mmCIF file of C-alpha atoms in Angstrom:
data_model
loop_
_atom_site.group_PDB
_atom_site.id
_atom_site.type_symbol
_atom_site.label_atom_id
_atom_site.label_comp_id
_atom_site.label_asym_id
_atom_site.label_seq_id
_atom_site.Cartn_x
_atom_site.Cartn_y
_atom_site.Cartn_z
ATOM 1 C CA UNK A 1 -26.186 15.223 -267.942
ATOM 2 C CA UNK A 2 -24.439 16.797 -270.949
ATOM 3 C CA UNK A 3 -22.249 14.790 -273.257
ATOM 4 C CA UNK A 4 -18.574 14.849 -272.246
ATOM 5 C CA UNK A 5 -15.977 16.207 -274.630
ATOM 6 C CA UNK A 6 -12.874 14.301 -275.572
ATOM 7 C CA UNK A 7 -9.438 15.831 -275.997
ATOM 8 C CA UNK A 8 -10.144 16.730 -279.627
ATOM 9 C CA UNK A 9 -13.231 18.722 -278.780
ATOM 10 C CA UNK A 10 -15.695 16.309 -280.310
ATOM 11 C CA UNK A 11 -18.705 15.143 -278.380
ATOM 12 C CA UNK A 12 -18.310 11.692 -276.917
ATOM 13 C CA UNK A 13 -20.905 8.992 -276.378
ATOM 14 C CA UNK A 14 -23.908 9.665 -274.226
ATOM 15 C CA UNK A 15 -22.993 9.338 -270.566
ATOM 16 C CA UNK A 16 -24.700 6.660 -268.463
ATOM 17 C CA UNK A 17 -27.304 7.669 -265.903
ATOM 18 C CA UNK A 18 -26.194 8.684 -262.433
ATOM 19 C CA UNK A 19 -25.323 5.820 -260.081
ATOM 20 C CA UNK A 20 -22.986 2.873 -260.150
ATOM 21 C CA UNK A 21 -21.456 2.586 -263.608
ATOM 22 C CA UNK A 22 -21.351 -1.204 -263.751
ATOM 23 C CA UNK A 23 -24.904 -1.537 -262.437
ATOM 24 C CA UNK A 24 -26.215 0.964 -264.976
ATOM 25 C CA UNK A 25 -24.553 -0.863 -267.860
ATOM 26 C CA UNK A 26 -25.921 -4.171 -266.613
ATOM 27 C CA UNK A 27 -29.437 -2.737 -266.615
ATOM 28 C CA UNK A 28 -28.791 -1.366 -270.104
ATOM 29 C CA UNK A 29 -27.754 -4.830 -271.283
ATOM 30 C CA UNK A 30 -30.966 -6.402 -269.988
ATOM 31 C CA UNK A 31 -33.094 -3.676 -271.538
ATOM 32 C CA UNK A 32 -31.284 -3.675 -274.882
ATOM 33 C CA UNK A 33 -31.300 -7.466 -275.111
ATOM 34 C CA UNK A 34 -35.097 -7.427 -274.892
ATOM 35 C CA UNK A 35 -35.262 -4.639 -277.470
ATOM 36 C CA UNK A 36 -32.918 -6.515 -279.817
ATOM 37 C CA UNK A 37 -35.028 -9.669 -279.807
ATOM 38 C CA UNK A 38 -37.243 -8.340 -282.682
ATOM 39 C CA UNK A 39 -34.078 -7.419 -284.629
ATOM 40 C CA UNK A 40 -33.110 -11.088 -284.813
ATOM 41 C CA UNK A 41 -36.465 -12.766 -284.217
ATOM 42 C CA UNK A 42 -37.748 -11.983 -287.708
ATOM 43 C CA UNK A 43 -34.625 -13.118 -289.616
ATOM 44 C CA UNK A 44 -34.282 -16.151 -287.329
ATOM 45 C CA UNK A 45 -37.844 -17.288 -288.027
ATOM 46 C CA UNK A 46 -37.505 -16.506 -291.735
ATOM 47 C CA UNK A 47 -34.110 -18.219 -291.823
ATOM 48 C CA UNK A 48 -35.474 -21.429 -290.311
ATOM 49 C CA UNK A 49 -38.477 -21.352 -292.644
ATOM 50 C CA UNK A 50 -36.127 -20.758 -295.597
ATOM 51 C CA UNK A 51 -34.033 -23.806 -294.680
ATOM 52 C CA UNK A 52 -37.169 -25.957 -294.619
ATOM 53 C CA UNK A 53 -38.323 -24.554 -297.982
ATOM 54 C CA UNK A 54 -34.871 -24.956 -299.543
ATOM 55 C CA UNK A 55 -34.429 -28.571 -298.416
ATOM 56 C CA UNK A 56 -37.865 -29.424 -299.784
ATOM 57 C CA UNK A 57 -37.172 -27.746 -303.128
ATOM 58 C CA UNK A 58 -33.451 -28.469 -303.595
ATOM 59 C CA UNK A 59 -31.618 -31.744 -303.768
ATOM 60 C CA UNK A 60 -28.648 -32.182 -301.385
ATOM 61 C CA UNK A 61 -26.377 -31.511 -304.361
ATOM 62 C CA UNK A 62 -28.096 -28.191 -305.134
ATOM 63 C CA UNK A 63 -28.163 -27.187 -301.483
ATOM 64 C CA UNK A 64 -24.441 -27.946 -301.307
ATOM 65 C CA UNK A 65 -23.720 -25.501 -304.151
ATOM 66 C CA UNK A 66 -25.960 -22.882 -302.548
ATOM 67 C CA UNK A 67 -24.129 -23.348 -299.246
ATOM 68 C CA UNK A 68 -20.696 -22.970 -300.880
ATOM 69 C CA UNK A 69 -21.709 -19.594 -302.337
ATOM 70 C CA UNK A 70 -23.204 -18.335 -299.073
ATOM 71 C CA UNK A 71 -20.156 -19.515 -297.112
ATOM 72 C CA UNK A 72 -17.760 -17.712 -299.436
ATOM 73 C CA UNK A 73 -19.816 -14.520 -299.172
ATOM 74 C CA UNK A 74 -19.819 -14.614 -295.377
ATOM 75 C CA UNK A 75 -16.062 -15.171 -295.239
ATOM 76 C CA UNK A 76 -15.405 -12.293 -297.628
ATOM 77 C CA UNK A 77 -17.624 -10.059 -295.489
ATOM 78 C CA UNK A 78 -15.214 -10.688 -292.619
ATOM 79 C CA UNK A 79 -12.281 -9.516 -294.741
ATOM 80 C CA UNK A 80 -14.071 -6.681 -296.512
ATOM 81 C CA UNK A 81 -16.294 -5.249 -293.808
ATOM 82 C CA UNK A 82 -16.306 -6.731 -290.318
ATOM 83 C CA UNK A 83 -13.241 -4.757 -289.232
ATOM 84 C CA UNK A 84 -14.974 -1.553 -290.319
ATOM 85 C CA UNK A 85 -18.248 -2.347 -288.497
ATOM 86 C CA UNK A 86 -16.335 -3.026 -285.284
ATOM 87 C CA UNK A 87 -14.435 0.241 -285.620
ATOM 88 C CA UNK A 88 -17.694 2.103 -286.251
ATOM 89 C CA UNK A 89 -19.103 0.846 -282.936
ATOM 90 C CA UNK A 90 -16.080 2.284 -281.172
ATOM 91 C CA UNK A 91 -15.554 5.564 -283.042
ATOM 92 C CA UNK A 92 -18.977 6.714 -284.312
ATOM 93 C CA UNK A 93 -20.361 7.930 -280.938
ATOM 94 C CA UNK A 94 -17.549 10.510 -280.835
ATOM 95 C CA UNK A 95 -18.934 12.132 -283.994
ATOM 96 C CA UNK A 96 -22.606 12.181 -282.959
ATOM 97 C CA UNK A 97 -24.540 14.273 -283.543
ATOM 98 C CA UNK A 98 -22.497 17.206 -284.902
ATOM 99 C CA UNK A 99 -20.356 15.327 -287.438
ATOM 100 C CA UNK A 100 -22.438 12.195 -287.981
ATOM 101 C CA UNK A 101 -23.182 12.946 -291.658
ATOM 102 C CA UNK A 102 -19.490 13.467 -292.388
ATOM 103 C CA UNK A 103 -18.610 10.262 -290.559
ATOM 104 C CA UNK A 104 -21.167 8.194 -292.493
ATOM 105 C CA UNK A 105 -20.042 9.671 -295.801
ATOM 106 C CA UNK A 106 -16.350 8.981 -295.201
ATOM 107 C CA UNK A 107 -16.973 5.497 -293.794
ATOM 108 C CA UNK A 108 -19.040 4.572 -296.840
ATOM 109 C CA UNK A 109 -16.086 5.525 -299.027
ATOM 110 C CA UNK A 110 -13.873 3.201 -296.994
ATOM 111 C CA UNK A 111 -16.413 0.432 -297.493
ATOM 112 C CA UNK A 112 -16.466 0.931 -301.267
ATOM 113 C CA UNK A 113 -12.679 0.694 -301.441
ATOM 114 C CA UNK A 114 -12.482 -2.445 -299.287
ATOM 115 C CA UNK A 115 -15.397 -4.070 -301.146
ATOM 116 C CA UNK A 116 -13.526 -4.110 -304.475
ATOM 117 C CA UNK A 117 -10.786 -6.638 -303.543
ATOM 118 C CA UNK A 118 -13.256 -8.631 -301.434
ATOM 119 C CA UNK A 119 -15.576 -8.947 -304.442
ATOM 120 C CA UNK A 120 -12.722 -10.010 -306.732
ATOM 121 C CA UNK A 121 -11.545 -12.700 -304.298
ATOM 122 C CA UNK A 122 -15.114 -13.854 -303.689
ATOM 123 C CA UNK A 123 -15.874 -14.165 -307.402
ATOM 124 C CA UNK A 124 -12.726 -16.179 -308.041
ATOM 125 C CA UNK A 125 -13.311 -18.490 -305.079
ATOM 126 C CA UNK A 126 -16.930 -19.247 -305.986
ATOM 127 C CA UNK A 127 -16.019 -19.938 -309.603
ATOM 128 C CA UNK A 128 -13.174 -22.275 -308.620
ATOM 129 C CA UNK A 129 -15.460 -24.189 -306.251
ATOM 130 C CA UNK A 130 -18.541 -24.413 -308.514
ATOM 131 C CA UNK A 131 -17.215 -23.833 -312.071
ATOM 132 C CA UNK A 132 -20.274 -21.689 -312.765
ATOM 133 C CA UNK A 133 -19.971 -17.995 -313.672
ATOM 134 C CA UNK A 134 -23.642 -17.340 -312.885
ATOM 135 C CA UNK A 135 -23.249 -18.452 -309.273
ATOM 136 C CA UNK A 136 -20.054 -16.392 -308.988
ATOM 137 C CA UNK A 137 -21.825 -13.259 -310.234
ATOM 138 C CA UNK A 138 -24.792 -13.787 -307.916
ATOM 139 C CA UNK A 139 -22.429 -14.368 -305.004
ATOM 140 C CA UNK A 140 -20.608 -11.117 -305.782
ATOM 141 C CA UNK A 141 -23.893 -9.187 -305.852
ATOM 142 C CA UNK A 142 -24.890 -10.770 -302.560
ATOM 143 C CA UNK A 143 -21.526 -9.852 -301.045
ATOM 144 C CA UNK A 144 -21.943 -6.199 -302.004
ATOM 145 C CA UNK A 145 -25.457 -6.139 -300.557
ATOM 146 C CA UNK A 146 -24.412 -7.623 -297.235
ATOM 147 C CA UNK A 147 -21.386 -5.347 -296.893
ATOM 148 C CA UNK A 148 -23.368 -2.151 -297.278
ATOM 149 C CA UNK A 149 -26.400 -3.258 -295.307
ATOM 150 C CA UNK A 150 -24.164 -4.286 -292.412
ATOM 151 C CA UNK A 151 -22.420 -0.901 -292.539
ATOM 152 C CA UNK A 152 -25.734 0.966 -292.376
ATOM 153 C CA UNK A 153 -26.868 -1.226 -289.491
ATOM 154 C CA UNK A 154 -23.592 -0.616 -287.633
ATOM 155 C CA UNK A 155 -24.366 3.130 -287.570
ATOM 156 C CA UNK A 156 -27.682 2.361 -285.930
ATOM 157 C CA UNK A 157 -26.252 -0.250 -283.567
ATOM 158 C CA UNK A 158 -23.538 2.151 -282.427
ATOM 159 C CA UNK A 159 -26.157 4.691 -281.374
ATOM 160 C CA UNK A 160 -28.428 1.870 -280.082
ATOM 161 C CA UNK A 161 -31.212 2.861 -282.467
ATOM 162 C CA UNK A 162 -33.138 -0.403 -282.359
ATOM 163 C CA UNK A 163 -36.346 0.724 -284.091
ATOM 164 C CA UNK A 164 -34.631 1.518 -287.389
ATOM 165 C CA UNK A 165 -32.766 -1.787 -287.283
ATOM 166 C CA UNK A 166 -36.013 -3.695 -286.745
ATOM 167 C CA UNK A 167 -37.620 -1.950 -289.714
ATOM 168 C CA UNK A 168 -34.740 -2.551 -292.132
ATOM 169 C CA UNK A 169 -34.258 -6.205 -291.177
ATOM 170 C CA UNK A 170 -38.003 -6.924 -291.209
ATOM 171 C CA UNK A 171 -38.341 -5.578 -294.761
ATOM 172 C CA UNK A 172 -35.297 -7.575 -295.868
ATOM 173 C CA UNK A 173 -36.610 -10.798 -294.316
ATOM 174 C CA UNK A 174 -40.103 -10.482 -295.771
ATOM 175 C CA UNK A 175 -38.860 -9.678 -299.275
ATOM 176 C CA UNK A 176 -36.280 -12.466 -299.124
ATOM 177 C CA UNK A 177 -38.690 -15.177 -298.016
ATOM 178 C CA UNK A 178 -41.541 -14.095 -300.301
ATOM 179 C CA UNK A 179 -39.269 -13.918 -303.312
ATOM 180 C CA UNK A 180 -37.664 -17.234 -302.368
ATOM 181 C CA UNK A 181 -40.985 -19.054 -302.402
ATOM 182 C CA UNK A 182 -41.907 -17.433 -305.716
ATOM 183 C CA UNK A 183 -38.694 -18.096 -307.633
ATOM 184 C CA UNK A 184 -38.270 -21.648 -306.358
ATOM 185 C CA UNK A 185 -41.732 -22.396 -307.668
ATOM 186 C CA UNK A 186 -41.065 -20.810 -311.079
ATOM 187 C CA UNK A 187 -37.345 -21.416 -311.711
ATOM 188 C CA UNK A 188 -35.459 -24.397 -313.046
ATOM 189 C CA UNK A 189 -31.976 -23.429 -311.816
ATOM 190 C CA UNK A 190 -33.133 -23.486 -308.226
ATOM 191 C CA UNK A 191 -29.884 -22.842 -306.372
ATOM 192 C CA UNK A 192 -29.332 -19.726 -308.508
ATOM 193 C CA UNK A 193 -32.925 -18.665 -307.872
ATOM 194 C CA UNK A 194 -32.374 -18.994 -304.113
ATOM 195 C CA UNK A 195 -29.356 -16.688 -304.336
ATOM 196 C CA UNK A 196 -31.375 -14.153 -306.313
ATOM 197 C CA UNK A 197 -33.996 -14.076 -303.563
ATOM 198 C CA UNK A 198 -31.359 -13.380 -300.901
ATOM 199 C CA UNK A 199 -29.932 -10.550 -303.024
ATOM 200 C CA UNK A 200 -33.397 -9.045 -303.459
ATOM 201 C CA UNK A 201 -33.875 -9.129 -299.700
ATOM 202 C CA UNK A 202 -30.633 -7.248 -299.077
ATOM 203 C CA UNK A 203 -31.474 -4.684 -301.758
ATOM 204 C CA UNK A 204 -34.869 -4.017 -300.176
ATOM 205 C CA UNK A 205 -33.314 -3.663 -296.717
ATOM 206 C CA UNK A 206 -30.674 -1.230 -297.987
ATOM 207 C CA UNK A 207 -33.283 0.935 -299.726
ATOM 208 C CA UNK A 208 -35.325 1.166 -296.540
ATOM 209 C CA UNK A 209 -32.291 2.113 -294.445
ATOM 210 C CA UNK A 210 -31.167 4.708 -296.998
ATOM 211 C CA UNK A 211 -34.577 6.361 -296.914
ATOM 212 C CA UNK A 212 -34.544 6.425 -293.148
ATOM 213 C CA UNK A 213 -31.894 7.563 -290.696
ATOM 214 C CA UNK A 214 -29.220 5.219 -291.985
ATOM 215 C CA UNK A 215 -28.638 7.419 -295.046
ATOM 216 C CA UNK A 216 -24.886 7.901 -295.444
ATOM 217 C CA UNK A 217 -25.366 11.052 -297.455
ATOM 218 C CA UNK A 218 -23.726 11.941 -300.763
ATOM 219 C CA UNK A 219 -20.581 9.902 -301.222
ATOM 220 C CA UNK A 220 -19.738 10.997 -304.751
ATOM 221 C CA UNK A 221 -19.703 14.745 -304.378
ATOM 222 C CA UNK A 222 -17.575 16.632 -303.535
ATOM 223 C CA UNK A 223 -15.099 14.157 -304.980
ATOM 224 C CA UNK A 224 -14.736 10.533 -304.068
ATOM 225 C CA UNK A 225 -11.245 10.923 -302.625
ATOM 226 C CA UNK A 226 -10.856 10.256 -298.920
ATOM 227 C CA UNK A 227 -10.994 13.696 -297.279
ATOM 228 C CA UNK A 228 -10.531 12.712 -293.624
ATOM 229 C CA UNK A 229 -7.331 10.729 -293.384
ATOM 230 C CA UNK A 230 -7.232 10.996 -289.600
ATOM 231 C CA UNK A 231 -10.568 9.198 -289.421
ATOM 232 C CA UNK A 232 -9.292 6.584 -291.852
ATOM 233 C CA UNK A 233 -6.224 5.931 -289.700
ATOM 234 C CA UNK A 234 -8.390 5.708 -286.585
ATOM 235 C CA UNK A 235 -10.838 3.221 -288.148
ATOM 236 C CA UNK A 236 -8.119 1.243 -289.876
ATOM 237 C CA UNK A 237 -5.909 1.128 -286.801
ATOM 238 C CA UNK A 238 -8.704 -0.127 -284.598
ATOM 239 C CA UNK A 239 -10.471 -2.433 -287.055
ATOM 240 C CA UNK A 240 -7.697 -4.260 -288.904
ATOM 241 C CA UNK A 241 -6.250 -6.039 -285.837
ATOM 242 C CA UNK A 242 -9.729 -7.525 -285.317
ATOM 243 C CA UNK A 243 -10.037 -8.594 -288.958
ATOM 244 C CA UNK A 244 -7.860 -11.697 -288.661
ATOM 245 C CA UNK A 245 -9.680 -12.815 -285.529
ATOM 246 C CA UNK A 246 -13.132 -12.345 -287.057
ATOM 247 C CA UNK A 247 -12.110 -14.180 -290.211
ATOM 248 C CA UNK A 248 -10.638 -17.050 -288.201
ATOM 249 C CA UNK A 249 -13.776 -17.265 -286.051
ATOM 250 C CA UNK A 250 -16.056 -17.278 -289.086
ATOM 251 C CA UNK A 251 -13.891 -19.795 -290.904
ATOM 252 C CA UNK A 252 -14.077 -22.081 -287.881
ATOM 253 C CA UNK A 253 -17.863 -21.720 -287.933
ATOM 254 C CA UNK A 254 -18.588 -22.216 -291.634
ATOM 255 C CA UNK A 255 -15.330 -22.759 -293.513
ATOM 256 C CA UNK A 256 -15.629 -26.504 -293.060
ATOM 257 C CA UNK A 257 -18.159 -26.506 -295.909
ATOM 258 C CA UNK A 258 -15.521 -25.317 -298.368
ATOM 259 C CA UNK A 259 -13.077 -27.948 -297.106
ATOM 260 C CA UNK A 260 -15.759 -30.641 -297.369
ATOM 261 C CA UNK A 261 -16.631 -29.511 -300.905
ATOM 262 C CA UNK A 262 -12.978 -29.867 -301.907
ATOM 263 C CA UNK A 263 -12.832 -33.501 -300.739
ATOM 264 C CA UNK A 264 -16.408 -34.714 -301.118
ATOM 265 C CA UNK A 265 -19.400 -34.349 -303.438
ATOM 266 C CA UNK A 266 -21.820 -31.423 -303.302
ATOM 267 C CA UNK A 267 -24.538 -33.730 -301.937
ATOM 268 C CA UNK A 268 -22.436 -34.463 -298.842
ATOM 269 C CA UNK A 269 -21.965 -30.731 -298.337
ATOM 270 C CA UNK A 270 -25.716 -30.236 -298.630
ATOM 271 C CA UNK A 271 -26.538 -32.809 -295.956
ATOM 272 C CA UNK A 272 -23.933 -31.429 -293.572
ATOM 273 C CA UNK A 273 -24.659 -27.741 -294.189
ATOM 274 C CA UNK A 274 -28.440 -28.045 -293.924
ATOM 275 C CA UNK A 275 -28.307 -29.394 -290.370
ATOM 276 C CA UNK A 276 -25.628 -26.903 -289.339
ATOM 277 C CA UNK A 277 -27.726 -24.058 -290.771
ATOM 278 C CA UNK A 278 -30.682 -25.357 -288.775
ATOM 279 C CA UNK A 279 -28.573 -25.479 -285.596
ATOM 280 C CA UNK A 280 -27.191 -21.970 -286.107
ATOM 281 C CA UNK A 281 -30.702 -20.685 -286.806
ATOM 282 C CA UNK A 282 -32.095 -22.168 -283.589
ATOM 283 C CA UNK A 283 -29.159 -20.861 -281.558
ATOM 284 C CA UNK A 284 -29.556 -17.417 -283.096
ATOM 285 C CA UNK A 285 -32.744 -16.800 -281.138
ATOM 286 C CA UNK A 286 -30.530 -16.213 -278.092
ATOM 287 C CA UNK A 287 -26.977 -15.665 -279.290
ATOM 288 C CA UNK A 288 -27.545 -12.773 -281.688
ATOM 289 C CA UNK A 289 -29.777 -10.532 -279.496
ATOM 290 C CA UNK A 290 -27.332 -11.107 -276.656
ATOM 291 C CA UNK A 291 -24.332 -10.208 -278.811
ATOM 292 C CA UNK A 292 -25.959 -7.173 -280.438
ATOM 293 C CA UNK A 293 -27.010 -5.800 -277.055
ATOM 294 C CA UNK A 294 -23.750 -6.470 -275.218
ATOM 295 C CA UNK A 295 -21.180 -5.427 -277.849
ATOM 296 C CA UNK A 296 -21.860 -1.637 -277.776
ATOM 297 C CA UNK A 297 -22.244 -1.719 -273.987
ATOM 298 C CA UNK A 298 -18.900 -3.480 -273.518
ATOM 299 C CA UNK A 299 -17.318 -0.877 -275.822
ATOM 300 C CA UNK A 300 -18.852 1.949 -273.785
ATOM 301 C CA UNK A 301 -17.745 0.422 -270.475
ATOM 302 C CA UNK A 302 -14.204 0.145 -271.785
ATOM 303 C CA UNK A 303 -14.124 3.755 -273.005
ATOM 304 C CA UNK A 304 -15.615 5.009 -269.727
ATOM 305 C CA UNK A 305 -12.824 3.375 -267.768
ATOM 306 C CA UNK A 306 -14.877 0.718 -266.006
ATOM 307 C CA UNK A 307 -12.951 -1.859 -264.062
ATOM 308 C CA UNK A 308 -11.778 -4.871 -266.039
ATOM 309 C CA UNK A 309 -13.535 -7.112 -263.511
ATOM 310 C CA UNK A 310 -16.911 -5.461 -264.223
ATOM 311 C CA UNK A 311 -16.560 -6.072 -267.968
ATOM 312 C CA UNK A 312 -15.450 -9.661 -267.403
ATOM 313 C CA UNK A 313 -18.441 -10.259 -265.096
ATOM 314 C CA UNK A 314 -20.779 -9.061 -267.831
ATOM 315 C CA UNK A 315 -19.159 -11.380 -270.370
ATOM 316 C CA UNK A 316 -19.228 -14.299 -267.902
ATOM 317 C CA UNK A 317 -22.971 -13.923 -267.424
ATOM 318 C CA UNK A 318 -23.490 -13.979 -271.177
ATOM 319 C CA UNK A 319 -21.438 -17.184 -271.436
ATOM 320 C CA UNK A 320 -23.499 -18.740 -268.640
ATOM 321 C CA UNK A 321 -26.716 -17.908 -270.517
ATOM 322 C CA UNK A 322 -25.343 -19.543 -273.670
ATOM 323 C CA UNK A 323 -24.386 -22.674 -271.734
ATOM 324 C CA UNK A 324 -27.860 -22.932 -270.212
ATOM 325 C CA UNK A 325 -29.338 -22.722 -273.722
ATOM 326 C CA UNK A 326 -27.095 -25.265 -275.451
ATOM 327 C CA UNK A 327 -27.178 -27.955 -272.734
ATOM 328 C CA UNK A 328 -30.825 -28.983 -273.336
ATOM 329 C CA UNK A 329 -30.316 -28.612 -277.088
ATOM 330 C CA UNK A 330 -27.546 -31.240 -276.993
ATOM 331 C CA UNK A 331 -29.767 -33.548 -274.931
ATOM 332 C CA UNK A 332 -32.618 -33.114 -277.433
ATOM 333 C CA UNK A 333 -30.357 -34.004 -280.364
ATOM 334 C CA UNK A 334 -29.072 -37.076 -278.530
ATOM 335 C CA UNK A 335 -32.588 -38.315 -277.752
ATOM 336 C CA UNK A 336 -34.362 -37.726 -281.063
ATOM 337 C CA UNK A 337 -32.024 -35.979 -283.506
ATOM 338 C CA UNK A 338 -32.567 -38.160 -286.622
ATOM 339 C CA UNK A 339 -36.348 -38.047 -286.186
ATOM 340 C CA UNK A 340 -36.269 -34.252 -285.973
ATOM 341 C CA UNK A 341 -34.159 -33.970 -289.149
ATOM 342 C CA UNK A 342 -36.468 -36.265 -291.088
ATOM 343 C CA UNK A 343 -39.428 -34.178 -289.964
ATOM 344 C CA UNK A 344 -37.885 -30.748 -290.600
ATOM 345 C CA UNK A 345 -35.609 -31.281 -293.606
ATOM 346 C CA UNK A 346 -36.737 -34.536 -295.155
ATOM 347 C CA UNK A 347 -35.188 -38.025 -295.267
ATOM 348 C CA UNK A 348 -32.678 -37.004 -297.961
ATOM 349 C CA UNK A 349 -30.790 -34.909 -295.401
ATOM 350 C CA UNK A 350 -30.355 -37.502 -292.623
ATOM 351 C CA UNK A 351 -27.059 -37.545 -290.696
ATOM 352 C CA UNK A 352 -25.582 -39.843 -288.096
ATOM 353 C CA UNK A 353 -26.342 -38.868 -284.511
ATOM 354 C CA UNK A 354 -22.656 -38.497 -283.623
ATOM 355 C CA UNK A 355 -22.178 -36.005 -286.480
ATOM 356 C CA UNK A 356 -25.215 -34.040 -285.320
ATOM 357 C CA UNK A 357 -23.895 -33.779 -281.751
ATOM 358 C CA UNK A 358 -20.508 -32.591 -282.999
ATOM 359 C CA UNK A 359 -22.162 -29.960 -285.190
ATOM 360 C CA UNK A 360 -24.233 -28.552 -282.313
ATOM 361 C CA UNK A 361 -21.159 -28.552 -280.078
ATOM 362 C CA UNK A 362 -19.186 -26.632 -282.725
ATOM 363 C CA UNK A 363 -21.946 -24.015 -282.922
ATOM 364 C CA UNK A 364 -21.770 -23.621 -279.130
ATOM 365 C CA UNK A 365 -17.977 -23.166 -279.209
ATOM 366 C CA UNK A 366 -18.271 -20.647 -282.049
ATOM 367 C CA UNK A 367 -20.817 -18.652 -280.025
ATOM 368 C CA UNK A 368 -18.452 -18.569 -277.048
ATOM 369 C CA UNK A 369 -15.545 -17.460 -279.235
ATOM 370 C CA UNK A 370 -17.324 -14.186 -280.032
ATOM 371 C CA UNK A 371 -16.958 -13.249 -276.357
ATOM 372 C CA UNK A 372 -13.421 -14.555 -276.046
ATOM 373 C CA UNK A 373 -12.278 -11.946 -278.579
#
């Protein structure tokens, strides 16, 4: 079946196969969720292994500083890039394949412009929280890496090109973990060394994506001025209303570390953040493949004019899957949470059982909030 044309004459997204629209999208969700498991399986495994390595090598105080930098970076990504990635998922299929190179080039320009204020705010925030220029500079480099890697991945996610995503993320994860083990063994300033390893991982992932199909093309020539203002208005108009929601959701998820750092010592932040990172990492085995698979499909169902009830049924099933996953996790924490922390992170990072249950519950609520939006 040929691609439909929209009112502007541009090719729209690939039409679903013949048959019931809702049923076809449901089958697509199941298929894409399985395909997206490798996209998040590698970083989830590496992330959990990195937490174990970091808690063995860093004191709670050092882990607290590391967590403050990472938290600030993730929050600035919401302001400087998440709105654009969401808009790309909605708009990019209209430009494929005839104008895909132009779209990637113009969108990369938008990302450069939005990255500048995000980097300035991120640098200032990290310095105010840590009083260390080195950590602020490393955090800014990490912010730039995550912004542009996420943009390149959004092109691939929009067209449901899973293979390229797997390759880029696998290279990033392997470089990040290998370099982390190396620099923690050699370095004295270990929290700074950990941030360097994360930056190296993002740089490696970006290089792989640029050499493959995620290449945004030449963004400097001809001229760096925005040449497609209609596209800018379309992306900006769709993405900015989501920006506040994404920032609020992310702040609810991780912003508590910055608040805790303001009132308590870095060691307290390290103990709290290490267990929350472990909880988010475990939950990510299900939540992220499910979200990555369902988000483009929900967008496509909306644009195709599917009934609101069909979209809500799809979201309800995702929420039910999340609930089935978190229920036994809460029981496990209640039965043997402190023993598991001592085994995985070390006795320096022990928390009270009530705090652990609240942390896992907050991760569950944050996962649900991504579907509420």
